[in-house]
GROMACS .gro file of C-alpha atoms in nm:
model
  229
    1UNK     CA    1   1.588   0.167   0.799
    2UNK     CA    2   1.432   0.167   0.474
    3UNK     CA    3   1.389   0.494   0.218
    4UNK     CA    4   1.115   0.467  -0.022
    5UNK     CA    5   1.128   0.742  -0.316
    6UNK     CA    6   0.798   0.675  -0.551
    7UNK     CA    7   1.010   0.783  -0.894
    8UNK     CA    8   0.721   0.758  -1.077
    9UNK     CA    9   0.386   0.649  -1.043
   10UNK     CA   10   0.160   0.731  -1.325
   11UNK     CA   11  -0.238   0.599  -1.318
   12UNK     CA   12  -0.408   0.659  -1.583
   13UNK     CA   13  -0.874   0.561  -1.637
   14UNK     CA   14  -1.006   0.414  -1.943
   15UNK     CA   15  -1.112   0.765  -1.982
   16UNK     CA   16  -0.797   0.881  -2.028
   17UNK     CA   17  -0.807   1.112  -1.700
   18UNK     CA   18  -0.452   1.072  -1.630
   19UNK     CA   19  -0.300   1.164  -1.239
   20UNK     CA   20   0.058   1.213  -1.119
   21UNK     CA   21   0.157   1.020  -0.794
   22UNK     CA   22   0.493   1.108  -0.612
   23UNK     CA   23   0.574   1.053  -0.261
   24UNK     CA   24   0.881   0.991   0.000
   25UNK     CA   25   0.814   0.672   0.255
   26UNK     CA   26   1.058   0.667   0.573
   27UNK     CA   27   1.078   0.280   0.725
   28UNK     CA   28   1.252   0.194   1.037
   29UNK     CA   29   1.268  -0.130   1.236
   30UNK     CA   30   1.329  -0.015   1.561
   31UNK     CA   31   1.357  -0.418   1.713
   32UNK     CA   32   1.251  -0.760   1.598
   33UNK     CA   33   0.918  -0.672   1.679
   34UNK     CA   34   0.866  -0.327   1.632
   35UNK     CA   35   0.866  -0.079   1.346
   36UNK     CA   36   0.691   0.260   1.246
   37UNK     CA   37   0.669   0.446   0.934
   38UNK     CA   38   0.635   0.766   0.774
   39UNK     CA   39   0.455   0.870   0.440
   40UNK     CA   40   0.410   1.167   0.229
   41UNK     CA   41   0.229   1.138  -0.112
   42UNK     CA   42   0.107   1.413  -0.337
   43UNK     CA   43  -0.159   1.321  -0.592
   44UNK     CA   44  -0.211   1.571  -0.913
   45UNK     CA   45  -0.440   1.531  -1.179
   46UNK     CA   46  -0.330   1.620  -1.498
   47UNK     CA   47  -0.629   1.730  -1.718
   48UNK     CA   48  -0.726   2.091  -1.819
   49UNK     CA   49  -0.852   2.133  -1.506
   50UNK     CA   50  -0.609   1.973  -1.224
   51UNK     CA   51  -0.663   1.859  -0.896
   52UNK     CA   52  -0.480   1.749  -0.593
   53UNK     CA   53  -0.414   1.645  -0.303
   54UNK     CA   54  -0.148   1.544  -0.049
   55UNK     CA   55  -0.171   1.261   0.262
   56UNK     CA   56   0.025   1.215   0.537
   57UNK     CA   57   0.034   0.883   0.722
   58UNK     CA   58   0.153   0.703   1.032
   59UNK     CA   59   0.189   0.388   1.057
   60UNK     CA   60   0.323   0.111   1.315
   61UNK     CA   61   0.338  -0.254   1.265
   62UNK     CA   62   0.403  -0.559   1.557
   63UNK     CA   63   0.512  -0.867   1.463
   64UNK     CA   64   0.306  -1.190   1.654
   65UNK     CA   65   0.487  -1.459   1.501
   66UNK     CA   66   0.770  -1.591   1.218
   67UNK     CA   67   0.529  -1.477   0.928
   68UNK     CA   68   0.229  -1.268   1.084
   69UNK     CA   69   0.214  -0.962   1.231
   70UNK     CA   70  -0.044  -0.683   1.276
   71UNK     CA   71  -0.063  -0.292   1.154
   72UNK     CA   72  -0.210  -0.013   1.271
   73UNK     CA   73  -0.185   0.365   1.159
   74UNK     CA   74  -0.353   0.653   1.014
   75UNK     CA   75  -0.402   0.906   0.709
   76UNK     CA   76  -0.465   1.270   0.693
   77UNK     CA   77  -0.599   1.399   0.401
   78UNK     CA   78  -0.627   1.761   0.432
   79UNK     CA   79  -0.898   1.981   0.260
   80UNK     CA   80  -0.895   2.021  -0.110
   81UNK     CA   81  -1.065   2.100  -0.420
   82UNK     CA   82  -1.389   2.209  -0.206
   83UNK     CA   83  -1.401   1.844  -0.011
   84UNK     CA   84  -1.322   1.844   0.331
   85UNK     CA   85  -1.032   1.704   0.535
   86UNK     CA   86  -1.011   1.371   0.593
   87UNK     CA   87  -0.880   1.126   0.909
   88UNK     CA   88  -0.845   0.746   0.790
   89UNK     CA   89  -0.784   0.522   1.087
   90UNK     CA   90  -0.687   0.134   0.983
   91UNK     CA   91  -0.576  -0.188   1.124
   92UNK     CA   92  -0.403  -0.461   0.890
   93UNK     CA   93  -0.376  -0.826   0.995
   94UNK     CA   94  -0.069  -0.977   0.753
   95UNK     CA   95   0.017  -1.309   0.746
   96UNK     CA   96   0.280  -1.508   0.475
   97UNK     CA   97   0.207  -1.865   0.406
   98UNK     CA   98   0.585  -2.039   0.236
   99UNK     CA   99   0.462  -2.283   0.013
  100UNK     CA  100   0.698  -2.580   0.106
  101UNK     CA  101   0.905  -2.707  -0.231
  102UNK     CA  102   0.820  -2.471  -0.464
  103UNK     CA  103   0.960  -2.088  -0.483
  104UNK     CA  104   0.536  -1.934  -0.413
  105UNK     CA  105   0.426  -1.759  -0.128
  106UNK     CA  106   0.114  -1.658  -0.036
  107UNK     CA  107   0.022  -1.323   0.161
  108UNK     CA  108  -0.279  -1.186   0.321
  109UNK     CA  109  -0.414  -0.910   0.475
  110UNK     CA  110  -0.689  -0.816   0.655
  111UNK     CA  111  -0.781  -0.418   0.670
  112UNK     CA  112  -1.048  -0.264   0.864
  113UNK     CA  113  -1.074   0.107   0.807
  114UNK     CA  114  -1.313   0.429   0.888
  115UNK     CA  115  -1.263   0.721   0.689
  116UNK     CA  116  -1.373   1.031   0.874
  117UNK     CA  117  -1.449   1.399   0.742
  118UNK     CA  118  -1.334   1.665   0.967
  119UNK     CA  119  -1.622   1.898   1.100
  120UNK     CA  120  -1.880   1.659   0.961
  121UNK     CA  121  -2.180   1.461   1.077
  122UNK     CA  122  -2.063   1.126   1.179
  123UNK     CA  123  -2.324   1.012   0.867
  124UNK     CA  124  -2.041   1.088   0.667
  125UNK     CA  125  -1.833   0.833   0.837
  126UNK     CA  126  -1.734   0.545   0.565
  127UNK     CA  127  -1.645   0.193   0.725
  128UNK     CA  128  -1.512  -0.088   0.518
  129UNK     CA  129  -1.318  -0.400   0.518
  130UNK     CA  130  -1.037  -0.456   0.282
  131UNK     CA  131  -0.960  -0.878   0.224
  132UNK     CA  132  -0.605  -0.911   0.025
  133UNK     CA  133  -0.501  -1.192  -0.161
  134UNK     CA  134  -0.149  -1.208  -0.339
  135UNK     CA  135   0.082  -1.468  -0.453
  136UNK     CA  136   0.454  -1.371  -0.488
  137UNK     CA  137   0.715  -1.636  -0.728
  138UNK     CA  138   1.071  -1.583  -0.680
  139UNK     CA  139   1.165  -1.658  -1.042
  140UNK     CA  140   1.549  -1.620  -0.992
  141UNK     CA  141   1.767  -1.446  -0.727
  142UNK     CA  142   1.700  -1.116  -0.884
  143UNK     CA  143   1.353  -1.134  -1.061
  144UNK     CA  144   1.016  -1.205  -0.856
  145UNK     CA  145   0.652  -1.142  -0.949
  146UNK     CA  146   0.361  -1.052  -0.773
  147UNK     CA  147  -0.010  -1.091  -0.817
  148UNK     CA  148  -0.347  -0.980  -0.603
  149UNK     CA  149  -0.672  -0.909  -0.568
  150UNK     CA  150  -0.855  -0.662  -0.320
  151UNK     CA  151  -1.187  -0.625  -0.253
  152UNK     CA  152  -1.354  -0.337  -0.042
  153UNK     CA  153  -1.677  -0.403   0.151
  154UNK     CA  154  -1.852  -0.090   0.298
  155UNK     CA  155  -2.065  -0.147   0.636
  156UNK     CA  156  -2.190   0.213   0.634
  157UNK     CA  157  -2.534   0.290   0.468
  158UNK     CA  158  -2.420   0.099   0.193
  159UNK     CA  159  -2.392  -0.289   0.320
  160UNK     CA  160  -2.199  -0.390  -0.014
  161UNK     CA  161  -1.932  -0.461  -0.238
  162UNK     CA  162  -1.788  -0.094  -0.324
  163UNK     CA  163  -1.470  -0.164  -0.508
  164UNK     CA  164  -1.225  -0.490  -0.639
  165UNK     CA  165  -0.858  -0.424  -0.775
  166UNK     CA  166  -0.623  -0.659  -0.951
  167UNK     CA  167  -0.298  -0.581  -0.964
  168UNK     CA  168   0.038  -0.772  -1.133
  169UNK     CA  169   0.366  -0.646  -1.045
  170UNK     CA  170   0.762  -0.760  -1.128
  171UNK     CA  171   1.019  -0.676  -0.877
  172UNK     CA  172   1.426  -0.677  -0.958
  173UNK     CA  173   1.646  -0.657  -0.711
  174UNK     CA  174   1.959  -0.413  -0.818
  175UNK     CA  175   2.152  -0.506  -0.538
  176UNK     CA  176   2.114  -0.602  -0.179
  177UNK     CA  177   2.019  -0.224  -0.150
  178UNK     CA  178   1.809  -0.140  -0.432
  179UNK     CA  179   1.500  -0.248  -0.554
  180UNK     CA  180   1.284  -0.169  -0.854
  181UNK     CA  181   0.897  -0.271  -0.888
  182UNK     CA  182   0.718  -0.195  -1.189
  183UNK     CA  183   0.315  -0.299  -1.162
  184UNK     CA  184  -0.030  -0.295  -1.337
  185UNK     CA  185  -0.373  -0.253  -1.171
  186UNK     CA  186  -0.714  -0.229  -1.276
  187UNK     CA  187  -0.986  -0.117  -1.000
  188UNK     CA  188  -1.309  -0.137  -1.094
  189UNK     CA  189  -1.558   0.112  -0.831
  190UNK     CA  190  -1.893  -0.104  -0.841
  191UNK     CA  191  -2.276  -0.107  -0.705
  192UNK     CA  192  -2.288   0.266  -0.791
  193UNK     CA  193  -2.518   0.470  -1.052
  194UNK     CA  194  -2.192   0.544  -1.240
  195UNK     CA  195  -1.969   0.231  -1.204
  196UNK     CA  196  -1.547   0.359  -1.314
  197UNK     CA  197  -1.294   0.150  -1.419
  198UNK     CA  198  -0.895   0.236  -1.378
  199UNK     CA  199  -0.622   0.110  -1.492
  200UNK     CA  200  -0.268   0.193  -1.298
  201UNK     CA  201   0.058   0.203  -1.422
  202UNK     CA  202   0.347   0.228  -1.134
  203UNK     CA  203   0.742   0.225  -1.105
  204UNK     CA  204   0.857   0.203  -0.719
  205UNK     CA  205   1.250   0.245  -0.636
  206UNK     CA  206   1.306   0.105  -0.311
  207UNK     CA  207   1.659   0.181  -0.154
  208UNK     CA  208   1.775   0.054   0.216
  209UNK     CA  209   2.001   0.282   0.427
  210UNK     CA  210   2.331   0.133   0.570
  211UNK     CA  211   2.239   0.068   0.933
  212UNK     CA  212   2.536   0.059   1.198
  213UNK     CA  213   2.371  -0.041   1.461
  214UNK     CA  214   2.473  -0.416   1.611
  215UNK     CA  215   2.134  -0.655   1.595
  216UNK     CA  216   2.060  -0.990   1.582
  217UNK     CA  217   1.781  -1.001   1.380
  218UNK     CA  218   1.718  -0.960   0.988
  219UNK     CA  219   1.546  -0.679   0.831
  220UNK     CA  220   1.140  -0.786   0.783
  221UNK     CA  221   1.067  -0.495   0.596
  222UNK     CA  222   0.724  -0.527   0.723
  223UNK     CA  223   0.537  -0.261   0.595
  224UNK     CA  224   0.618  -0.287   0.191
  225UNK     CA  225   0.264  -0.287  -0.053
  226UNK     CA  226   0.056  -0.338   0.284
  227UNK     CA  227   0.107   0.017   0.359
  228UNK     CA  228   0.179   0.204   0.019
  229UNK     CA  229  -0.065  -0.014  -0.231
   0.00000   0.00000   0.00000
């Protein structure tokens, strides 16, 4: 079992719109193969004016093999701020490639999502796929970093690119329990009238419950920035 707290996760735009992210993340591993998760976040904008929002999601994850396994869930995003509710329904394909000798690893993931107002036509209906690239370095036993890129590819009555993130993170590991991830992002929303840029500042605290049950497998953690990033 796994508790994720989001202490802080501040984003800020180039525009200097700046938002609030907190959130609570239940993980638990149920067998070697299996594992579901749980997610609350709640999203506040802090201009003059705020706004926000809060998401639920569900998630469950299968592992196929050493270093791949598949995810499937979904997101509520209830009505707010005059927009209507929204169901996101996803599928991730994950894989880990060890690169032999050296302390890299590469990860990918696959994501193919619809986003779907509540109560409206199914024109509304947004379908994209979500390539992932990332390279993680352990650089000692305690300090690793991270880097990726995302892209988003809309198939609705778009047909193209709609938005690429980069994102650099460093991870330190407390103790065999605790975790710490600080990270950087820029997203860049593109082939629009009004392209946006912003840039992402986060701090995730990652603490794993004592567990005694008896198993003979190791924890995969399997859902980790797949789910949350």
């Amino acid at each position: 079992m796994r508790l994720l707290y989001l202490v802080i996760l501040l984003p800020f735009t180039l525009s200097s719109q700046t938002e609030s992210w907190t959130g609570l993340s239940f993980e638990h591993e149920v067998s070697e193969q299996w594992a579901y998760v749980i997610e609350t976040e709640h999203r506040r904008s802090l201009r003059a004016a705020p706004e926000e929002i809060f998401l639920l999601l569900l998630g469950g994850n299968r592992r196929l093999a050493k270093n791949s396994s598949v995810t499937f869930g979904t997101r509520l995003t209830p009505a707010a701020n005059g927009d209507a509710a929204t169901l996101r329904l996803f599928s991730d394909l994950n894989h880990k490639f060890p690169l032999a000798g050296s302390p890299f690893t590469l990860e990918t993931r696959l994501r193919y999502q619809q986003d779907r107002p509540l109560g409206a036509a199914g024109s509304l209906r947004r379908v994209s796929v979500r390539p992932r690239i990332g390279l993680m370095a352990e650089l000692t036993d305690r300090f690793g970093l991270v880097g990726e890129f995302e892209g988003r590819f809309r198939f609705d009555s778009r047909n193209e690119w709609a938005r690429v993130r980069y994102t650099i993170g460093l991870e330190y590991e407390w103790n065999e329990r605790t975790m710490l991830e600080i990270f950087w992002r820029q997203e860049d929303r593109i082939n629009q009238s009004t392209p946006r840029s912003t840039t992402i500042l986060g701090l995730y605290a990652n603490y794993t419950l004592p567990d005694t049950r008896k198993r003979n497998w190791k924890y995969r953690h399997p859902f980790g920035r797949s789910v949350t990033w």
